[in-house]
Amino acid sequence: ETGVTQSPTHLIKTRGQQVTLRCSSQSGHNTVSWYQQALGQGPQFIFQYYREEENGRGNFPPRFSGLQFPNYSSELNVNALELDDSALYLCASSPGLAGSTDTQYFGPGTRLTVL
Amino acid sequence: AQRVTQPEKLLSVFKGAPVELKCNYSYSGSPELFWYVQYSRQRLQLLLRHISRESIKGFTADLNKGETSFHLKKPFAQEEDSAMYYCALALDTGRRALTFGSGTRLQVQP
């Protein structure tokens, strides 16, 4: 199916390292949101980009950063990895319509393990 | 602060039984609420939103502002309804960025 894709599927890093996760939004979707899902928990909002500008941020430290590109792709970067960063990272794209008709479409996620 | 609570981690029912997945929220403004579902080996997807007042796959959810609840209901559960269900609230920040509850796993037994 065409839709939101994420890479890599799985990733193992050690504490202190840096990681970049990638997301490809559905064509035409100018909004991308990133979420962290710890085991047994619901997704937690990290930040959102709209037309390549950060458009909102959850309660995450600055070592979580992102980029959005004109080709509907985006990145989540995490510096100085900590053990608690181990989680499933989800990206979700949406058309960026005004009002509540906007729907978020989720990718399959990247499973990050920090040792 | 905006918060969503799903008190049940697991709900197990028999096929044909009624289902109610509980969701309570904390929000001072006018809330926008959603139910997302994740079937086995599939990605998270929108099931329904309160503003649409629609029934999807036999599920309905009514927003009760007095009780700050948005419970998901289905009169007769089917085995294919077995999945992880997340209640979500649209955040003040971002365009439809969401805060999720911790989820309820629904198991429908034959």
CSV table of C-alpha atoms in Angstrom, one decimal:
chain,number,residue,atom,x,y,z
A,1,GLU,CA,0.0,0.0,0.0
A,2,THR,CA,1.1,3.5,-0.6
A,3,GLY,CA,1.2,5.4,2.7
A,4,VAL,CA,3.6,6.5,5.4
A,5,THR,CA,6.8,4.6,5.5
A,6,GLN,CA,9.6,4.6,8.1
A,7,SER,CA,13.2,3.4,8.2
A,8,PRO,CA,14.9,1.5,9.6
A,9,THR,CA,12.5,-1.0,11.1
A,10,HIS,CA,14.8,-1.8,14.0
A,11,LEU,CA,17.8,-0.2,15.4
A,12,ILE,CA,20.2,-0.9,18.3
A,13,LYS,CA,22.4,1.9,19.7
A,14,THR,CA,24.5,2.3,22.8
A,15,ARG,CA,24.0,5.0,25.5
A,16,GLY,CA,25.5,8.3,24.5
A,17,GLN,CA,25.2,7.7,20.7
A,18,GLN,CA,23.2,9.7,18.3
A,19,VAL,CA,20.4,8.3,16.0
A,20,THR,CA,18.4,9.5,13.0
A,21,LEU,CA,15.1,8.0,12.1
A,22,ARG,CA,13.4,8.6,8.8
A,23,CYS,CA,9.8,9.0,7.7
A,24,SER,CA,8.3,9.4,4.3
A,25,SER,CA,4.8,11.0,4.4
A,26,GLN,CA,2.0,10.4,2.0
A,27,SER,CA,2.2,12.5,-1.0
A,28,GLY,CA,0.6,15.9,-0.5
A,29,HIS,CA,0.7,15.7,3.3
A,30,ASN,CA,2.4,18.8,4.6
A,31,THR,CA,2.2,17.9,8.3
A,32,VAL,CA,4.2,15.3,10.1
A,33,SER,CA,4.0,14.4,13.7
A,34,TRP,CA,6.4,12.2,15.7
A,35,TYR,CA,5.5,10.1,18.7
A,36,GLN,CA,7.4,7.9,21.1
A,37,GLN,CA,5.6,4.7,22.3
A,38,ALA,CA,7.2,3.0,25.3
A,39,LEU,CA,6.3,-0.6,26.0
A,40,GLY,CA,2.8,-0.9,27.3
A,41,GLN,CA,2.0,2.7,26.9
A,42,GLY,CA,0.2,4.8,24.3
A,43,PRO,CA,2.1,7.0,21.9
A,44,GLN,CA,3.4,10.2,23.4
A,45,PHE,CA,3.7,13.4,21.2
A,46,ILE,CA,7.3,14.5,20.6
A,47,PHE,CA,6.8,17.3,18.0
A,48,GLN,CA,5.1,18.3,14.8
A,49,TYR,CA,6.3,19.9,11.6
A,50,TYR,CA,4.1,21.9,9.2
A,51,ARG,CA,5.5,23.0,5.9
A,52,GLU,CA,9.1,22.5,7.2
A,53,GLU,CA,8.7,24.5,10.4
A,54,GLU,CA,8.2,23.1,13.9
A,55,ASN,CA,4.6,23.6,14.7
A,56,GLY,CA,4.3,22.3,18.2
A,57,ARG,CA,6.3,20.3,20.7
A,58,GLY,CA,5.5,17.9,23.5
A,59,ASN,CA,7.4,17.4,26.8
A,60,PHE,CA,10.7,16.2,25.3
A,61,PRO,CA,14.2,17.7,25.8
A,62,PRO,CA,16.0,19.6,23.1
A,63,ARG,CA,18.2,16.6,22.3
A,64,PHE,CA,15.1,15.4,20.4
A,65,SER,CA,15.1,17.4,17.2
A,66,GLY,CA,13.6,17.1,13.7
A,67,LEU,CA,13.6,18.2,10.1
A,68,GLN,CA,11.0,18.1,7.4
A,69,PHE,CA,11.9,18.3,3.7
A,70,PRO,CA,10.0,19.6,0.7
A,71,ASN,CA,9.7,16.1,-0.7
A,72,TYR,CA,7.4,15.0,2.2
A,73,SER,CA,10.2,13.2,4.0
A,74,SER,CA,11.2,14.0,7.6
A,75,GLU,CA,13.8,13.0,10.2
A,76,LEU,CA,13.8,12.6,14.0
A,77,ASN,CA,17.2,13.0,15.5
A,78,VAL,CA,18.1,12.0,19.1
A,79,ASN,CA,21.4,13.0,20.6
A,80,ALA,CA,23.1,11.6,23.7
A,81,LEU,CA,20.9,8.5,23.8
A,82,GLU,CA,19.7,7.3,27.2
A,83,LEU,CA,18.4,3.9,28.2
A,84,ASP,CA,14.9,5.3,28.6
A,85,ASP,CA,14.9,6.3,24.9
A,86,SER,CA,14.3,2.7,24.0
A,87,ALA,CA,10.8,2.7,22.4
A,88,LEU,CA,8.8,2.5,19.2
A,89,TYR,CA,9.0,5.7,17.3
A,90,LEU,CA,6.0,6.5,15.1
A,91,CYS,CA,5.5,9.2,12.6
A,92,ALA,CA,2.1,10.3,11.4
A,93,SER,CA,1.4,12.5,8.4
A,94,SER,CA,-1.7,14.5,7.7
A,95,PRO,CA,-2.9,16.7,4.9
A,96,GLY,CA,-2.8,19.8,7.2
A,97,LEU,CA,-6.4,20.7,6.7
A,98,ALA,CA,-7.9,23.3,9.0
A,99,GLY,CA,-10.3,22.0,11.6
A,100,SER,CA,-11.1,18.6,12.9
A,101,THR,CA,-11.4,16.9,9.5
A,102,ASP,CA,-7.7,16.4,9.4
A,103,THR,CA,-6.7,12.7,10.0
A,104,GLN,CA,-3.3,11.4,11.0
A,105,TYR,CA,-2.0,8.4,9.1
A,106,PHE,CA,0.6,6.4,11.0
A,107,GLY,CA,3.7,4.6,9.8
A,108,PRO,CA,4.7,1.2,11.0
A,109,GLY,CA,7.3,2.6,13.4
A,110,THR,CA,11.0,2.2,14.2
A,111,ARG,CA,11.9,0.1,17.2
A,112,LEU,CA,14.9,1.7,18.9
A,113,THR,CA,16.8,-0.2,21.5
A,114,VAL,CA,19.4,1.6,23.6
A,115,LEU,CA,22.0,-0.6,25.4
B,1,ALA,CA,-2.8,19.5,31.6
B,2,GLN,CA,-4.4,17.4,28.9
B,3,ARG,CA,-4.7,13.8,29.9
B,4,VAL,CA,-6.5,10.7,28.7
B,5,THR,CA,-7.1,7.7,31.0
B,6,GLN,CA,-8.1,4.2,29.9
B,7,PRO,CA,-8.5,2.3,33.1
B,8,GLU,CA,-8.5,-1.2,31.7
B,9,LYS,CA,-5.4,-2.8,30.2
B,10,LEU,CA,-7.4,-5.8,29.0
B,11,LEU,CA,-11.0,-6.5,28.3
B,12,SER,CA,-12.0,-10.0,27.4
B,13,VAL,CA,-15.5,-10.8,26.2
B,14,PHE,CA,-17.2,-13.6,24.3
B,15,LYS,CA,-18.4,-13.3,20.7
B,16,GLY,CA,-21.8,-11.6,20.6
B,17,ALA,CA,-21.5,-9.9,24.0
B,18,PRO,CA,-21.6,-6.2,24.3
B,19,VAL,CA,-18.4,-4.2,24.6
B,20,GLU,CA,-17.6,-1.0,26.4
B,21,LEU,CA,-14.1,0.4,26.4
B,22,LYS,CA,-13.7,3.2,28.9
B,23,CYS,CA,-12.0,6.5,28.3
B,24,ASN,CA,-11.9,9.5,30.5
B,25,TYR,CA,-10.1,12.8,29.7
B,26,SER,CA,-8.9,15.9,31.4
B,27,TYR,CA,-9.1,19.1,29.5
B,28,SER,CA,-10.3,22.6,30.3
B,29,GLY,CA,-11.4,23.6,26.8
B,30,SER,CA,-13.7,22.2,24.2
B,31,PRO,CA,-12.3,18.7,23.5
B,32,GLU,CA,-11.8,16.8,20.3
B,33,LEU,CA,-11.7,13.1,20.9
B,34,PHE,CA,-10.8,10.1,18.8
B,35,TRP,CA,-10.5,6.3,19.0
B,36,TYR,CA,-7.6,4.7,17.2
B,37,VAL,CA,-7.2,0.9,16.7
B,38,GLN,CA,-4.3,-1.3,16.1
B,39,TYR,CA,-5.0,-4.8,14.7
B,40,SER,CA,-2.4,-7.5,15.0
B,41,ARG,CA,0.6,-6.8,12.7
B,42,GLN,CA,-1.0,-3.6,11.4
B,43,ARG,CA,-0.4,0.0,12.0
B,44,LEU,CA,-2.3,2.4,14.2
B,45,GLN,CA,-5.4,3.7,12.4
B,46,LEU,CA,-8.3,6.0,13.1
B,47,LEU,CA,-11.5,4.2,14.1
B,48,LEU,CA,-13.8,7.2,14.7
B,49,ARG,CA,-13.9,10.7,16.0
B,50,HIS,CA,-16.6,12.2,18.2
B,51,ILE,CA,-17.3,15.2,15.9
B,52,SER,CA,-18.4,12.9,13.1
B,53,ARG,CA,-21.0,11.1,15.3
B,54,GLU,CA,-20.6,8.1,13.0
B,55,SER,CA,-20.7,4.3,13.6
B,56,ILE,CA,-17.7,2.5,12.2
B,57,LYS,CA,-17.6,-1.3,12.2
B,58,GLY,CA,-20.6,-1.2,14.6
B,59,PHE,CA,-18.7,0.9,17.1
B,60,THR,CA,-20.0,4.2,18.5
B,61,ALA,CA,-18.7,6.6,21.0
B,62,ASP,CA,-20.5,9.5,22.7
B,63,LEU,CA,-18.8,12.4,24.2
B,64,ASN,CA,-20.1,13.1,27.7
B,65,LYS,CA,-18.7,16.5,28.8
B,66,GLY,CA,-20.3,16.2,32.3
B,67,GLU,CA,-18.5,13.0,33.0
B,68,THR,CA,-15.5,13.9,30.8
B,69,SER,CA,-15.8,10.5,29.1
B,70,PHE,CA,-15.7,9.1,25.6
B,71,HIS,CA,-16.5,5.4,26.0
B,72,LEU,CA,-16.4,3.2,22.9
B,73,LYS,CA,-19.3,0.8,22.6
B,74,LYS,CA,-20.4,-2.1,20.4
B,75,PRO,CA,-23.6,-4.1,21.0
B,76,PHE,CA,-22.3,-7.4,19.7
B,77,ALA,CA,-18.6,-8.1,19.6
B,78,GLN,CA,-17.0,-10.1,16.8
B,79,GLU,CA,-13.7,-12.0,16.8
B,80,GLU,CA,-12.3,-9.6,14.3
B,81,ASP,CA,-12.7,-6.8,16.8
B,82,SER,CA,-9.8,-8.2,18.8
B,83,ALA,CA,-7.2,-5.4,18.8
B,84,MET,CA,-5.5,-2.7,20.8
B,85,TYR,CA,-7.7,0.4,21.2
B,86,TYR,CA,-6.4,3.8,22.1
B,87,CYS,CA,-8.4,6.8,23.1
B,88,ALA,CA,-6.9,10.2,22.0
B,89,LEU,CA,-7.4,13.8,22.6
B,90,ALA,CA,-6.4,16.6,20.2
B,91,LEU,CA,-3.8,18.8,21.8
B,92,ASP,CA,-3.7,22.6,21.9
B,93,THR,CA,-0.4,22.6,20.2
B,94,GLY,CA,0.1,21.5,16.6
B,95,ARG,CA,-2.4,20.6,14.0
B,96,ARG,CA,-4.4,17.6,15.3
B,97,ALA,CA,-1.4,16.4,17.3
B,98,LEU,CA,-2.7,13.9,19.8
B,99,THR,CA,-2.3,12.8,23.4
B,100,PHE,CA,-3.1,9.1,23.8
B,101,GLY,CA,-4.3,6.9,26.6
B,102,SER,CA,-2.3,3.8,27.5
B,103,GLY,CA,-4.7,1.6,25.5
B,104,THR,CA,-7.0,-1.3,26.1
B,105,ARG,CA,-6.5,-4.7,24.6
B,106,LEU,CA,-9.8,-6.2,23.5
B,107,GLN,CA,-9.9,-10.0,23.3
B,108,VAL,CA,-13.1,-11.4,21.7
B,109,GLN,CA,-13.3,-15.1,22.4
B,110,PRO,CA,-15.3,-17.5,20.2
